[in-house]
CSV table of C-alpha atoms and ligand atoms in Angstrom, one decimal:
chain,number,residue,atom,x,y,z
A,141,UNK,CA,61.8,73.3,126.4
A,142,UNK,CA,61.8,73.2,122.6
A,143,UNK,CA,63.0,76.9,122.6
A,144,UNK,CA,66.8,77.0,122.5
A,145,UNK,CA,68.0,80.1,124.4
A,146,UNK,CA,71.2,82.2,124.0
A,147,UNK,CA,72.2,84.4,126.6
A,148,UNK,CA,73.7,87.8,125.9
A,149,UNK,CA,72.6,87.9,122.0
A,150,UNK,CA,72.6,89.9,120.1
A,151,UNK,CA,74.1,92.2,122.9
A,152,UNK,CA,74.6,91.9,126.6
A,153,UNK,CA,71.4,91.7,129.2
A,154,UNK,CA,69.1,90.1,126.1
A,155,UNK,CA,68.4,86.7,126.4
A,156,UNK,CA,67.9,85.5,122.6
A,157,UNK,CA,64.8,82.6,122.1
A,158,UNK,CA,65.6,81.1,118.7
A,159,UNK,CA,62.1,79.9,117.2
A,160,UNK,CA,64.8,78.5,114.1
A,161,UNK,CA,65.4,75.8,117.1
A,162,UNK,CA,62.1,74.5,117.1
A,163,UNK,CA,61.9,74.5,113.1
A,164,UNK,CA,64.2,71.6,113.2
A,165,UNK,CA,62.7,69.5,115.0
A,166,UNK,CA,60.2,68.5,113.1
A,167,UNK,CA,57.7,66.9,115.0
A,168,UNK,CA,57.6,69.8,117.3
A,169,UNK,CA,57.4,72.1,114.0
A,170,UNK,CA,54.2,70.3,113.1
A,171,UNK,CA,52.4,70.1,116.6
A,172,UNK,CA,53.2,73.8,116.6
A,173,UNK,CA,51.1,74.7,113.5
A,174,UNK,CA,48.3,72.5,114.5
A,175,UNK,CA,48.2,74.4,117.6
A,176,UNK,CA,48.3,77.7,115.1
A,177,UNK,CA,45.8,77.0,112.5
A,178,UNK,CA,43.6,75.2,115.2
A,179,UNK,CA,43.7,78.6,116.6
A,180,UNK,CA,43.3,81.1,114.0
A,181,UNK,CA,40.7,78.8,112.0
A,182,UNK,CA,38.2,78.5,115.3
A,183,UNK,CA,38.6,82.2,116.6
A,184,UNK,CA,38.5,83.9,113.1
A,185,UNK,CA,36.4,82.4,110.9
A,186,UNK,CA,35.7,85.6,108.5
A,187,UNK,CA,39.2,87.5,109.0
A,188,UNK,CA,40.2,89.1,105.1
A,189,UNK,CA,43.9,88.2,105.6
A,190,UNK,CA,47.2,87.5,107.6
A,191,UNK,CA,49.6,90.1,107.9
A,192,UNK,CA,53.2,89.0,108.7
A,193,UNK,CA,56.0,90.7,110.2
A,194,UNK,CA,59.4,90.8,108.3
A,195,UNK,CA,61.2,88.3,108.7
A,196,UNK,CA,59.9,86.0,110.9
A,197,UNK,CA,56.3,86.3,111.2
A,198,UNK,CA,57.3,85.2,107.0
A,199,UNK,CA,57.5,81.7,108.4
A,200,UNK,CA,54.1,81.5,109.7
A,201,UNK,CA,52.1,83.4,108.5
A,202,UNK,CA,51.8,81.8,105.1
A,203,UNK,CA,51.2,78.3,106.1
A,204,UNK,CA,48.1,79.4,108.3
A,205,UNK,CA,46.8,81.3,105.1
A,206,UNK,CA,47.2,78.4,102.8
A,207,UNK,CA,45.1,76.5,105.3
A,208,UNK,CA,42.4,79.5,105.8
A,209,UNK,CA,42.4,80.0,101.8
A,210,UNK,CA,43.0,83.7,102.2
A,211,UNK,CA,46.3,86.4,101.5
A,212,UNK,CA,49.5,86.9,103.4
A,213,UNK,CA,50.7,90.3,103.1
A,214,UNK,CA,53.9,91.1,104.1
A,215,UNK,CA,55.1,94.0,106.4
A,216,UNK,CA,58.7,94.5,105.7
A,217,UNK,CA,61.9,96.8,107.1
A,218,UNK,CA,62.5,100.1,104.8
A,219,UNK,CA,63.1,99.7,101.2
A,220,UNK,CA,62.3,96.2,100.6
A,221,UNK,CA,58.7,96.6,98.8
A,222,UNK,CA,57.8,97.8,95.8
A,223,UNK,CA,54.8,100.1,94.9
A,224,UNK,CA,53.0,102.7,96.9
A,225,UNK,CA,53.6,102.6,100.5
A,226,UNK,CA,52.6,103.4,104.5
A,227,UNK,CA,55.3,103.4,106.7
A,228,UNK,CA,56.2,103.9,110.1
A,229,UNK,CA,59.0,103.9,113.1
A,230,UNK,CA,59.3,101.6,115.6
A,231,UNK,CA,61.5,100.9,118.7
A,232,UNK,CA,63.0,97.5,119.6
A,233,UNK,CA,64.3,95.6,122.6
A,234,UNK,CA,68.0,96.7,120.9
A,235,UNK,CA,67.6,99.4,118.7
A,236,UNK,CA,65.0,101.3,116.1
A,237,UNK,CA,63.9,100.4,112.7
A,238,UNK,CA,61.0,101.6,109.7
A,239,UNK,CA,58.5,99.2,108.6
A,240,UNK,CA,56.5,99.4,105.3
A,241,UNK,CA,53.6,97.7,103.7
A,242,UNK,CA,52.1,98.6,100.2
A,243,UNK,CA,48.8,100.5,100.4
A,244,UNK,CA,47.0,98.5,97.7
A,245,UNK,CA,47.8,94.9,100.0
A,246,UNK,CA,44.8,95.2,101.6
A,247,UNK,CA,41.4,97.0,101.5
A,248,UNK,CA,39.9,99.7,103.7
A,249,UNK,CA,38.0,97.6,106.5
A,250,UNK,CA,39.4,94.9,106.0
A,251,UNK,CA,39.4,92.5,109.1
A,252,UNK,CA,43.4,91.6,109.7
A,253,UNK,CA,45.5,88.8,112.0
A,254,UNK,CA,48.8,90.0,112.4
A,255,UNK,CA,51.6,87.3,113.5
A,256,UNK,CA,54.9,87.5,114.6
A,257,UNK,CA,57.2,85.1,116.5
A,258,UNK,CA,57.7,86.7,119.6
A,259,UNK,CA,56.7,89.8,121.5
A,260,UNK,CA,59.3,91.2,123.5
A,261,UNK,CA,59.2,95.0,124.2
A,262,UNK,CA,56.1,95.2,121.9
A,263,UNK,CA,57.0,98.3,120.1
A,264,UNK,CA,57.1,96.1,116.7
A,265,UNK,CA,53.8,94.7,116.8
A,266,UNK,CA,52.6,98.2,117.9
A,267,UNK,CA,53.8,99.6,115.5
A,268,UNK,CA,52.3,97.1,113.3
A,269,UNK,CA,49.0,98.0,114.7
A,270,UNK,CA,49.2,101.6,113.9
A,271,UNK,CA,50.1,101.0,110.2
A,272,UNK,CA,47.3,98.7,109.6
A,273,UNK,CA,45.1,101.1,111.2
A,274,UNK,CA,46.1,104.0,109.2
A,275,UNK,CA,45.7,101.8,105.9
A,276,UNK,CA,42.3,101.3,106.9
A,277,UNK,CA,42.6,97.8,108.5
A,278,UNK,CA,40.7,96.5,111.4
A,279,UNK,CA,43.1,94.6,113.4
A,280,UNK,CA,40.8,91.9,114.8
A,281,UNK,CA,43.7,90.0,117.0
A,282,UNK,CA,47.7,90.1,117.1
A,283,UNK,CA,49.2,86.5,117.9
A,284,UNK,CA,52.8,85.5,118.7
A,285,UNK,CA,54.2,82.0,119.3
A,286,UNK,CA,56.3,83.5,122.2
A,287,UNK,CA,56.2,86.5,124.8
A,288,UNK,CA,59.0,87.3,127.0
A,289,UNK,CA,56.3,88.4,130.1
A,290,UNK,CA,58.6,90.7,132.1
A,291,UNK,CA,58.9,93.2,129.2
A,292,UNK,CA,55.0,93.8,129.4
A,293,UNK,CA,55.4,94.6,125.5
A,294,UNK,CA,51.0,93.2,125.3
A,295,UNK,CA,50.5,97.1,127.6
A,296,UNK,CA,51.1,98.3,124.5
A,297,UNK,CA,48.5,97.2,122.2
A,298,UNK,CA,45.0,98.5,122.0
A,299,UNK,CA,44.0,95.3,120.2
A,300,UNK,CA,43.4,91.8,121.5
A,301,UNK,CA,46.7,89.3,121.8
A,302,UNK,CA,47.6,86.0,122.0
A,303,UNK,CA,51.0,84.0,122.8
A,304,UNK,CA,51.3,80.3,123.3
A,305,UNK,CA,54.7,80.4,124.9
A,306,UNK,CA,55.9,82.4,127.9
A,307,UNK,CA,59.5,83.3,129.5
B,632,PRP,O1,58.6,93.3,120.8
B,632,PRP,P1,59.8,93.9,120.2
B,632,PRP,O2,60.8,94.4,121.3
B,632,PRP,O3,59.5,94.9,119.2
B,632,PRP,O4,60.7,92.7,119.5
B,632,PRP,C1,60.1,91.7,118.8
B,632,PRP,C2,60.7,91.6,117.4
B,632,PRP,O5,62.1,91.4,117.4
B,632,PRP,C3,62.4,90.3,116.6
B,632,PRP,O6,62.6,90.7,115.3
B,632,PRP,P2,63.9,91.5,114.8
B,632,PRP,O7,63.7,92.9,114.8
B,632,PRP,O8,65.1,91.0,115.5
B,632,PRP,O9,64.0,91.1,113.3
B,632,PRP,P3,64.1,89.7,112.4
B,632,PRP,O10,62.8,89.0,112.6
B,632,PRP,O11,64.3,90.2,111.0
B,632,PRP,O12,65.3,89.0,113.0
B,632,PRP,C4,61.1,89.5,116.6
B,632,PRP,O13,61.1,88.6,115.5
B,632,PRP,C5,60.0,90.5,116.6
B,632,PRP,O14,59.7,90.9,115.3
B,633,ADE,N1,64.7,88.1,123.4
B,633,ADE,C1,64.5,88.0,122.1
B,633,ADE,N2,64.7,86.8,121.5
B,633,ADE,C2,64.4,86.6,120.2
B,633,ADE,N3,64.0,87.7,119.4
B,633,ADE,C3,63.8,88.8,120.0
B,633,ADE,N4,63.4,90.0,119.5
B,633,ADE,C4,63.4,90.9,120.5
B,633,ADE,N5,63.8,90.4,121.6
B,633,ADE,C5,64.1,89.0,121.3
């Protein structure tokens, strides 16, 4: 109920969940990073680092590493990072996009959480998946504070996933 909705936004037929919405209320903000870093630190207790999705898997990501005392790495849209690079297309619920993350970010066999706010279609987080895999990464667990459930977007991953709100 925290979850403001838009209809129609960004185009007709989508049904926009703001997670902004629950940032400002600020009670509501910190329950829901308890309920986060609750979960990451009892499931993962040896995981390498957190990889977050560009932009707003930015504004969780970080705070559950600062607790777990290991790196964020960022996986951003095309042209945004510096250095050497793995990249990869991806679909969306509206439209297509290429995501990058710098080769040197992480190490081969390294054991990876990647977070994101929401899973809709899944074809982001996917994608995700596959990059970190062919960077050497062993993606341990994707997690999302929301899932839109009719979309089916967790069919897509190979790798285990959590959500901790559904519409
Ligand atoms: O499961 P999918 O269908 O791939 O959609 C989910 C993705 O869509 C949204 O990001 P968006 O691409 O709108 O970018 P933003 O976070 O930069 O706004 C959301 O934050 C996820 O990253
Ligand atoms: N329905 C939705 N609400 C918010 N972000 C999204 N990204 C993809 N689908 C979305």
């Amino acid at each position: 109920s925290c979850v403001r909705s838009y209809p129609d936004f960004p185009q007709p037929g989508i049904i926009f969940r703001d997670i902004f919405s629950v940032m400002q209320q600020p009670t509501v903000f910190a329950d829901l990073m308890d309920v986060l870093i609750d979960y990451v630190k009892a499931k993962h207790k040896d995981i390498d680092a957190i990889i977050g999705l560009d932009s707003r898997g930015f504004l969780f990501g970080p705070i559950i590493c600062l607790q777990l005392g290991i790196p964020f790495v960022p996986v951003r849209k095309k042209g945004k990072l510096p250095g050497d690079l793995m990249s990869t297309t991806y679909q969306l619920e509206y439209g297509s996009d290429v995501f990058e993350v710098q080769k040197d970010s992480f190490k081969p066999g390294d054991k990876i959480v990647i977070i994101d706010d929401l899973l809709a279609t899944g074809g982001t987080m996917s994608a995700s998946v596959d990059l970190v895999k062919k960077n050497g990464g062993v993606v341990e667990e994707c997690i999302c504070i929301i899932e839109i459930d009719d979309l089916k977007g967790r069919n897509k991953l190979k790798v285990p996933f959590k959500s901790f709100i559904q519409f």
